[in-house]
Each structure stands twice: as C-alpha cells, then as structure tokens.
Amino acid sequence: EAGVAQSPRYKIIEKRQSVAFWCNPISGHATLYWYQQILGQGPKLLIQFQNNGVVDDSQLPKDRFSAERLKGVDSTLKIQPAKLEDSAVYLCASSLRGQRGRDTQYFGPGTRLTVL
Amino acid sequence: AQSVTQLGSHVSVSEGALVLLRCNYSSSVPPYLFWYVQYPNQGLQLLLKYTSAATLVKGINGFEAEFKKSETSFHLTKPSAHMSDAAEYFCAVSNNAGNMLTFGGGTRLMVKP
C-alpha cells in the first residue's frame, strides 16, 4: 500500500514570495490533515479536511495561508506572502475516517520550507 | 482542551539499557494516546496507541507504554536500547470530540555504544 506522498521535499524562497505544497493521501482515506512543525517543536495542526469539506481550520493563519482539497483526494496548501516565521516542515497526514479520535493518522515525509 | 507535556527534551542511554520517555497529558474527556517516532528527514511513524482497551499497550520495535489515569501519564519504555532507536519521539493526545491530535514538544533519544 502506497503511503502519503508530498512534494516538493524541500523549498527555499524569499520573504513575501508565495509557495504551494501538494499532498496525495493514502487511497480511500477520507480525512486529510496539514501540520506545521517548527524546528524543535511538535507538529501543530493547521487544517483538517473530511472528504472535500473543512472540519477544523482554527489554527490556520487565514490572512496568508489557504488550503483546498478538490474532489476529496489531493490537497494543496499555499502561503502568500511568506514570512520568515513560516520556515518549518509542513506535514500532510491522512486517516481512514477521522471522525473518531482513535483513528490512526499516517504521515507523509514532509516539505521543508526555508524562508530567507 | 487537551495538552501534552514531555519531560526531557533530550534523553541519552547506553546501548542495552532501559529506555524511559515520559509523557503526561491533560484532557477534559477520556483520551486516546499515541506515540510516534520521527527519524531524520522523515515523517512520523506510529509506534503504538491507547484506545481505552488494555492499559498496557505493546507497539512496534519492542516498545510499550502504560496508561495510568490516576497519574495522567503514558510513558514509553523499551527494556533494551538499540542504536537504531536513536530518533525523536512524540507523544500525542486526541479524543472522541474529533480526531485532532495535540502533540508534545518531543524527546530526542540518543543511544551511546
């Protein structure tokens, strides 16, 4: 079974530029998550999708971050414009249902973003 | 509201020694608890999870954790450390109100030969 795929693996941009990350979840997984992991910290949930609807985006900085999951499969996370403090690893995860807390989340390898 | 505290951002053990990584949680409802491991430049991999069945949970690679409600703890242990166990370990909590995982700050495990 293929895991969660993410691209690109690394991205370096200058502040005020825009950037987009792509995620392809495990086939058949209804729930998709985006996390931000700043160096030395645990991952922090940015947004959770159930199929193509948003379940929780309370920690997403909506003035600069946006995410979509068209057709309930792939997802993109965009930052526009980027700030220095956005330097982090962006992790995508998926789970089969996600409606109950016991569901295991499977993580992709992440995209490491450096903002100069 | 829920939160996780991992005591000790760095833990160093000798190869063959006991591994003990500490995790305390706070949750207003019965929790589900997880331990994930992260190797350099990789995503997180599930080690084990507690979902209100047995309080002693066995995971992959010889790790296990015990849920202690009275102590609000879910410490991770392994009887004998191996060099390949060197990694970052994260404890996380969720509950039946949703599948939102809240992670601790992580503990970096170093294994000395």
PDB file of C-alpha atoms in Angstrom:
ATOM      1  CA  GLU A   1       0.000   0.000   0.000  1.00  0.00           C
ATOM      2  CA  ALA A   2       1.455   3.360  -1.020  1.00  0.00           C
ATOM      3  CA  GLY A   3       1.918   5.899   1.756  1.00  0.00           C
ATOM      4  CA  VAL A   4       1.151   9.596   1.888  1.00  0.00           C
ATOM      5  CA  ALA A   5       3.019  11.429  -0.857  1.00  0.00           C
ATOM      6  CA  GLN A   6       4.196  15.026  -0.612  1.00  0.00           C
ATOM      7  CA  SER A   7       6.047  17.361  -2.942  1.00  0.00           C
ATOM      8  CA  PRO A   8       8.318  19.144  -3.111  1.00  0.00           C
ATOM      9  CA  ARG A   9      10.543  17.756  -0.343  1.00  0.00           C
ATOM     10  CA  TYR A  10      12.475  20.998   0.020  1.00  0.00           C
ATOM     11  CA  LYS A  11      11.716  24.604  -0.907  1.00  0.00           C
ATOM     12  CA  ILE A  12      13.694  27.791  -0.384  1.00  0.00           C
ATOM     13  CA  ILE A  13      12.028  31.137  -1.046  1.00  0.00           C
ATOM     14  CA  GLU A  14      12.454  34.757  -0.087  1.00  0.00           C
ATOM     15  CA  LYS A  15      10.037  36.516   2.223  1.00  0.00           C
ATOM     16  CA  ARG A  16       6.945  37.945   0.572  1.00  0.00           C
ATOM     17  CA  GLN A  17       7.067  35.273  -2.144  1.00  0.00           C
ATOM     18  CA  SER A  18       4.344  32.666  -2.482  1.00  0.00           C
ATOM     19  CA  VAL A  19       4.700  28.895  -2.252  1.00  0.00           C
ATOM     20  CA  ALA A  20       2.483  25.845  -2.639  1.00  0.00           C
ATOM     21  CA  PHE A  21       2.742  22.316  -1.289  1.00  0.00           C
ATOM     22  CA  TRP A  22       0.999  19.252  -2.627  1.00  0.00           C
ATOM     23  CA  CYS A  23      -0.238  16.137  -0.825  1.00  0.00           C
ATOM     24  CA  ASN A  24      -1.690  12.865  -2.055  1.00  0.00           C
ATOM     25  CA  PRO A  25      -3.200  10.798   0.797  1.00  0.00           C
ATOM     26  CA  ILE A  26      -3.448   7.046   1.111  1.00  0.00           C
ATOM     27  CA  SER A  27      -6.068   5.736  -1.289  1.00  0.00           C
ATOM     28  CA  GLY A  28      -9.515   5.579   0.298  1.00  0.00           C
ATOM     29  CA  HIS A  29      -8.677   7.803   3.263  1.00  0.00           C
ATOM     30  CA  ALA A  30     -11.461  10.283   3.846  1.00  0.00           C
ATOM     31  CA  THR A  31      -9.638  12.610   6.214  1.00  0.00           C
ATOM     32  CA  LEU A  32      -6.597  14.723   5.387  1.00  0.00           C
ATOM     33  CA  TYR A  33      -4.575  16.933   7.709  1.00  0.00           C
ATOM     34  CA  TRP A  34      -1.902  19.583   7.296  1.00  0.00           C
ATOM     35  CA  TYR A  35       0.524  20.188  10.164  1.00  0.00           C
ATOM     36  CA  GLN A  36       3.271  22.750  10.684  1.00  0.00           C
ATOM     37  CA  GLN A  37       6.367  21.548  12.544  1.00  0.00           C
ATOM     38  CA  ILE A  38       8.762  24.285  13.583  1.00  0.00           C
ATOM     39  CA  LEU A  39      12.306  23.141  14.378  1.00  0.00           C
ATOM     40  CA  GLY A  40      12.493  21.715  17.883  1.00  0.00           C
ATOM     41  CA  GLN A  41       8.715  21.551  18.381  1.00  0.00           C
ATOM     42  CA  GLY A  42       5.939  19.049  17.927  1.00  0.00           C
ATOM     43  CA  PRO A  43       3.638  19.273  14.904  1.00  0.00           C
ATOM     44  CA  LYS A  44       0.733  21.710  15.124  1.00  0.00           C
ATOM     45  CA  LEU A  45      -2.488  21.090  13.215  1.00  0.00           C
ATOM     46  CA  LEU A  46      -3.270  23.766  10.623  1.00  0.00           C
ATOM     47  CA  ILE A  47      -6.318  22.323   8.901  1.00  0.00           C
ATOM     48  CA  GLN A  48      -8.361  19.127   8.751  1.00  0.00           C
ATOM     49  CA  PHE A  49     -10.498  18.037   5.770  1.00  0.00           C
ATOM     50  CA  GLN A  50     -13.203  15.395   5.775  1.00  0.00           C
ATOM     51  CA  ASN A  51     -13.565  14.442   2.096  1.00  0.00           C
ATOM     52  CA  ASN A  52     -13.570  17.903   0.462  1.00  0.00           C
ATOM     53  CA  GLY A  53     -15.036  19.817   3.400  1.00  0.00           C
ATOM     54  CA  VAL A  54     -13.133  21.654   6.138  1.00  0.00           C
ATOM     55  CA  VAL A  55     -13.609  20.208   9.630  1.00  0.00           C
ATOM     56  CA  ASP A  56     -11.198  22.407  11.582  1.00  0.00           C
ATOM     57  CA  ASP A  57      -9.088  25.351  10.435  1.00  0.00           C
ATOM     58  CA  SER A  58      -8.997  27.248  13.707  1.00  0.00           C
ATOM     59  CA  GLN A  59      -5.182  27.373  13.770  1.00  0.00           C
ATOM     60  CA  LEU A  60      -4.692  28.301  10.112  1.00  0.00           C
ATOM     61  CA  PRO A  61      -3.426  31.904   9.663  1.00  0.00           C
ATOM     62  CA  LYS A  62      -6.062  32.731   7.094  1.00  0.00           C
ATOM     63  CA  ASP A  63      -4.590  36.075   6.130  1.00  0.00           C
ATOM     64  CA  ARG A  64      -1.728  34.282   4.384  1.00  0.00           C
ATOM     65  CA  PHE A  65      -2.415  30.546   4.371  1.00  0.00           C
ATOM     66  CA  SER A  66      -5.008  28.756   2.270  1.00  0.00           C
ATOM     67  CA  ALA A  67      -5.737  25.117   1.575  1.00  0.00           C
ATOM     68  CA  GLU A  68      -8.056  23.179  -0.640  1.00  0.00           C
ATOM     69  CA  ARG A  69      -8.948  19.579  -1.286  1.00  0.00           C
ATOM     70  CA  LEU A  70     -10.794  19.442  -4.559  1.00  0.00           C
ATOM     71  CA  LYS A  71     -12.622  16.197  -5.340  1.00  0.00           C
ATOM     72  CA  GLY A  72     -11.809  14.921  -1.859  1.00  0.00           C
ATOM     73  CA  VAL A  73      -8.443  13.412  -2.779  1.00  0.00           C
ATOM     74  CA  ASP A  74      -5.309  15.541  -3.355  1.00  0.00           C
ATOM     75  CA  SER A  75      -4.729  18.704  -1.399  1.00  0.00           C
ATOM     76  CA  THR A  76      -2.646  21.842  -1.765  1.00  0.00           C
ATOM     77  CA  LEU A  77      -1.501  24.224   0.950  1.00  0.00           C
ATOM     78  CA  LYS A  78      -0.478  27.721  -0.121  1.00  0.00           C
ATOM     79  CA  ILE A  79       1.321  30.534   1.670  1.00  0.00           C
ATOM     80  CA  GLN A  80       1.081  34.019   0.222  1.00  0.00           C
ATOM     81  CA  PRO A  81       3.041  36.089   1.140  1.00  0.00           C
ATOM     82  CA  ALA A  82       5.563  34.085   3.154  1.00  0.00           C
ATOM     83  CA  LYS A  83       7.181  35.401   6.315  1.00  0.00           C
ATOM     84  CA  LEU A  84      10.430  34.381   7.978  1.00  0.00           C
ATOM     85  CA  GLU A  85       8.498  32.658  10.771  1.00  0.00           C
ATOM     86  CA  ASP A  86       6.870  30.315   8.246  1.00  0.00           C
ATOM     87  CA  SER A  87      10.145  28.382   7.982  1.00  0.00           C
ATOM     88  CA  ALA A  88       9.161  24.891   9.091  1.00  0.00           C
ATOM     89  CA  VAL A  89       8.388  21.383   7.915  1.00  0.00           C
ATOM     90  CA  TYR A  90       4.866  21.031   6.558  1.00  0.00           C
ATOM     91  CA  LEU A  91       3.492  17.568   7.155  1.00  0.00           C
ATOM     92  CA  CYS A  92       0.482  16.038   5.493  1.00  0.00           C
ATOM     93  CA  ALA A  93      -1.352  13.122   7.105  1.00  0.00           C
ATOM     94  CA  SER A  94      -4.406  11.052   6.303  1.00  0.00           C
ATOM     95  CA  SER A  95      -6.714   8.684   8.167  1.00  0.00           C
ATOM     96  CA  LEU A  96      -9.416   6.291   7.067  1.00  0.00           C
ATOM     97  CA  ARG A  97     -12.369   8.059   8.633  1.00  0.00           C
ATOM     98  CA  GLY A  98     -11.087  10.611  11.124  1.00  0.00           C
ATOM     99  CA  GLN A  99     -14.442  11.059  12.761  1.00  0.00           C
ATOM    100  CA  ARG A 100     -13.350   9.318  15.919  1.00  0.00           C
ATOM    101  CA  GLY A 101     -10.241  10.132  17.884  1.00  0.00           C
ATOM    102  CA  ARG A 102      -8.885   6.610  17.799  1.00  0.00           C
ATOM    103  CA  ASP A 103      -8.195   6.594  14.049  1.00  0.00           C
ATOM    104  CA  THR A 104      -4.503   6.370  13.217  1.00  0.00           C
ATOM    105  CA  GLN A 105      -3.059   9.201  11.212  1.00  0.00           C
ATOM    106  CA  TYR A 106      -0.432   8.260   8.619  1.00  0.00           C
ATOM    107  CA  PHE A 107       2.145  10.916   7.843  1.00  0.00           C
ATOM    108  CA  GLY A 108       3.986  11.822   4.677  1.00  0.00           C
ATOM    109  CA  PRO A 109       7.710  12.713   4.628  1.00  0.00           C
ATOM    110  CA  GLY A 110       7.020  16.442   4.797  1.00  0.00           C
ATOM    111  CA  THR A 111       8.127  19.531   2.897  1.00  0.00           C
ATOM    112  CA  ARG A 112      10.913  21.552   4.477  1.00  0.00           C
ATOM    113  CA  LEU A 113      10.357  25.250   3.787  1.00  0.00           C
ATOM    114  CA  THR A 114      13.091  27.825   4.325  1.00  0.00           C
ATOM    115  CA  VAL A 115      12.130  31.497   4.049  1.00  0.00           C
ATOM    116  CA  LEU A 116      15.088  33.872   3.626  1.00  0.00           C
TER     117      LEU A 116
ATOM    118  CA  ALA B   1      -8.945  21.490  25.869  1.00  0.00           C
ATOM    119  CA  GLN B   2      -6.130  18.994  25.740  1.00  0.00           C
ATOM    120  CA  SER B   3      -2.369  19.227  26.079  1.00  0.00           C
ATOM    121  CA  VAL B   4       0.722  17.038  26.321  1.00  0.00           C
ATOM    122  CA  THR B   5       3.928  17.538  28.272  1.00  0.00           C
ATOM    123  CA  GLN B   6       7.028  15.509  27.526  1.00  0.00           C
ATOM    124  CA  LEU B   7       9.579  15.743  30.314  1.00  0.00           C
ATOM    125  CA  GLY B   8      13.114  15.917  28.982  1.00  0.00           C
ATOM    126  CA  SER B   9      13.765  17.256  25.506  1.00  0.00           C
ATOM    127  CA  HIS B  10      16.883  15.057  25.300  1.00  0.00           C
ATOM    128  CA  VAL B  11      17.452  11.605  26.770  1.00  0.00           C
ATOM    129  CA  SER B  12      20.709   9.682  26.438  1.00  0.00           C
ATOM    130  CA  VAL B  13      21.072   5.969  27.213  1.00  0.00           C
ATOM    131  CA  SER B  14      23.692   3.330  26.583  1.00  0.00           C
ATOM    132  CA  GLU B  15      23.042   0.536  24.133  1.00  0.00           C
ATOM    133  CA  GLY B  16      21.296  -2.279  26.000  1.00  0.00           C
ATOM    134  CA  ALA B  17      19.976  -0.019  28.755  1.00  0.00           C
ATOM    135  CA  LEU B  18      16.354   0.664  29.622  1.00  0.00           C
ATOM    136  CA  VAL B  19      14.613   3.406  27.651  1.00  0.00           C
ATOM    137  CA  LEU B  20      12.048   5.535  29.500  1.00  0.00           C
ATOM    138  CA  LEU B  21      10.434   8.523  27.788  1.00  0.00           C
ATOM    139  CA  ARG B  22       7.904  10.445  29.851  1.00  0.00           C
ATOM    140  CA  CYS B  23       4.554  11.805  28.737  1.00  0.00           C
ATOM    141  CA  ASN B  24       1.834  13.488  30.785  1.00  0.00           C
ATOM    142  CA  TYR B  25      -1.426  14.608  29.282  1.00  0.00           C
ATOM    143  CA  SER B  26      -4.350  16.846  30.106  1.00  0.00           C
ATOM    144  CA  SER B  27      -7.801  16.166  28.686  1.00  0.00           C
ATOM    145  CA  SER B  28     -11.313  17.070  29.802  1.00  0.00           C
ATOM    146  CA  VAL B  29     -12.703  13.858  28.293  1.00  0.00           C
ATOM    147  CA  PRO B  30     -11.358  10.289  28.116  1.00  0.00           C
ATOM    148  CA  PRO B  31      -8.274  10.478  25.924  1.00  0.00           C
ATOM    149  CA  TYR B  32      -6.777   8.452  23.154  1.00  0.00           C
ATOM    150  CA  LEU B  33      -2.983   8.496  23.366  1.00  0.00           C
ATOM    151  CA  PHE B  34      -0.319   7.914  20.755  1.00  0.00           C
ATOM    152  CA  TRP B  35       3.442   7.630  20.499  1.00  0.00           C
ATOM    153  CA  TYR B  36       5.066   8.494  17.177  1.00  0.00           C
ATOM    154  CA  VAL B  37       8.730   8.231  16.164  1.00  0.00           C
ATOM    155  CA  GLN B  38      10.446  10.545  13.678  1.00  0.00           C
ATOM    156  CA  TYR B  39      13.753   9.692  12.034  1.00  0.00           C
ATOM    157  CA  PRO B  40      15.797  12.486  10.428  1.00  0.00           C
ATOM    158  CA  ASN B  41      14.197  13.967   7.316  1.00  0.00           C
ATOM    159  CA  GLN B  42      11.238  11.610   7.555  1.00  0.00           C
ATOM    160  CA  GLY B  43       7.613  11.861   8.566  1.00  0.00           C
ATOM    161  CA  LEU B  44       6.132  10.467  11.750  1.00  0.00           C
ATOM    162  CA  GLN B  45       5.582   6.743  12.179  1.00  0.00           C
ATOM    163  CA  LEU B  46       3.117   5.329  14.691  1.00  0.00           C
ATOM    164  CA  LEU B  47       4.746   3.257  17.452  1.00  0.00           C
ATOM    165  CA  LEU B  48       1.629   2.449  19.456  1.00  0.00           C
ATOM    166  CA  LYS B  49      -1.712   3.841  20.599  1.00  0.00           C
ATOM    167  CA  TYR B  50      -4.069   3.579  23.553  1.00  0.00           C
ATOM    168  CA  THR B  51      -7.788   3.483  22.724  1.00  0.00           C
ATOM    169  CA  SER B  52      -9.360   2.577  26.085  1.00  0.00           C
ATOM    170  CA  ALA B  53      -8.844  -1.179  25.863  1.00  0.00           C
ATOM    171  CA  ALA B  54      -5.842  -2.669  27.697  1.00  0.00           C
ATOM    172  CA  THR B  55      -3.871  -0.134  29.726  1.00  0.00           C
ATOM    173  CA  LEU B  56      -0.545  -1.742  28.757  1.00  0.00           C
ATOM    174  CA  VAL B  57      -0.036  -1.234  25.054  1.00  0.00           C
ATOM    175  CA  LYS B  58       2.607  -3.014  23.012  1.00  0.00           C
ATOM    176  CA  GLY B  59       3.942  -1.442  19.867  1.00  0.00           C
ATOM    177  CA  ILE B  60       6.486  -1.985  17.178  1.00  0.00           C
ATOM    178  CA  ASN B  61      10.241  -2.401  17.662  1.00  0.00           C
ATOM    179  CA  GLY B  62       9.838  -3.691  21.238  1.00  0.00           C
ATOM    180  CA  PHE B  63       8.316  -0.525  22.664  1.00  0.00           C
ATOM    181  CA  GLU B  64       5.406  -0.453  25.082  1.00  0.00           C
ATOM    182  CA  ALA B  65       3.521   2.155  27.090  1.00  0.00           C
ATOM    183  CA  GLU B  66       1.218   2.058  30.081  1.00  0.00           C
ATOM    184  CA  PHE B  67      -1.825   4.297  30.502  1.00  0.00           C
ATOM    185  CA  LYS B  68      -2.158   5.459  34.120  1.00  0.00           C
ATOM    186  CA  LYS B  69      -5.298   7.523  34.581  1.00  0.00           C
ATOM    187  CA  SER B  70      -4.516   8.454  38.197  1.00  0.00           C
ATOM    188  CA  GLU B  71      -1.172   9.915  37.129  1.00  0.00           C
ATOM    189  CA  THR B  72      -2.400  11.224  33.734  1.00  0.00           C
ATOM    190  CA  SER B  73       0.651   9.576  32.236  1.00  0.00           C
ATOM    191  CA  PHE B  74       1.506   7.453  29.214  1.00  0.00           C
ATOM    192  CA  HIS B  75       5.240   6.779  29.493  1.00  0.00           C
ATOM    193  CA  LEU B  76       7.072   4.897  26.726  1.00  0.00           C
ATOM    194  CA  THR B  77       9.536   2.148  27.617  1.00  0.00           C
ATOM    195  CA  LYS B  78      11.811  -0.376  25.963  1.00  0.00           C
ATOM    196  CA  PRO B  79      13.820  -2.893  28.007  1.00  0.00           C
ATOM    197  CA  SER B  80      16.998  -2.730  25.917  1.00  0.00           C
ATOM    198  CA  ALA B  81      18.004   0.181  23.701  1.00  0.00           C
ATOM    199  CA  HIS B  82      19.418  -0.397  20.238  1.00  0.00           C
ATOM    200  CA  MET B  83      21.456   2.050  18.188  1.00  0.00           C
ATOM    201  CA  SER B  84      18.647   2.148  15.624  1.00  0.00           C
ATOM    202  CA  ASP B  85      16.281   3.578  18.283  1.00  0.00           C
ATOM    203  CA  ALA B  86      18.018   6.949  18.103  1.00  0.00           C
ATOM    204  CA  ALA B  87      15.311   9.330  16.881  1.00  0.00           C
ATOM    205  CA  GLU B  88      12.782  11.941  18.013  1.00  0.00           C
ATOM    206  CA  TYR B  89       9.738  10.637  19.860  1.00  0.00           C
ATOM    207  CA  PHE B  90       6.430  12.440  20.112  1.00  0.00           C
ATOM    208  CA  CYS B  91       3.516  11.780  22.444  1.00  0.00           C
ATOM    209  CA  ALA B  92       0.084  12.948  21.273  1.00  0.00           C
ATOM    210  CA  VAL B  93      -3.489  13.029  22.574  1.00  0.00           C
ATOM    211  CA  SER B  94      -6.885  13.107  20.899  1.00  0.00           C
ATOM    212  CA  ASN B  95     -10.446  12.364  21.963  1.00  0.00           C
ATOM    213  CA  ASN B  96     -13.841  11.385  20.642  1.00  0.00           C
ATOM    214  CA  ALA B  97     -14.807  15.009  20.084  1.00  0.00           C
ATOM    215  CA  GLY B  98     -12.827  14.841  16.870  1.00  0.00           C
ATOM    216  CA  ASN B  99      -9.610  13.467  15.502  1.00  0.00           C
ATOM    217  CA  MET B 100      -7.468  16.492  16.302  1.00  0.00           C
ATOM    218  CA  LEU B 101      -4.052  15.358  17.507  1.00  0.00           C
ATOM    219  CA  THR B 102      -2.249  17.552  20.001  1.00  0.00           C
ATOM    220  CA  PHE B 103       1.461  16.783  20.192  1.00  0.00           C
ATOM    221  CA  GLY B 104       4.030  17.242  22.903  1.00  0.00           C
ATOM    222  CA  GLY B 105       7.301  19.014  22.226  1.00  0.00           C
ATOM    223  CA  GLY B 106       9.188  15.806  21.536  1.00  0.00           C
ATOM    224  CA  THR B 107      12.081  13.947  23.143  1.00  0.00           C
ATOM    225  CA  ARG B 108      15.278  13.260  21.252  1.00  0.00           C
ATOM    226  CA  LEU B 109      16.657   9.859  22.197  1.00  0.00           C
ATOM    227  CA  MET B 110      20.396   9.330  21.829  1.00  0.00           C
ATOM    228  CA  VAL B 111      21.900   5.847  22.164  1.00  0.00           C
ATOM    229  CA  LYS B 112      25.571   5.548  23.081  1.00  0.00           C
ATOM    230  CA  PRO B 113      27.588   2.495  22.035  1.00  0.00           C
TER     231      PRO B 113
END
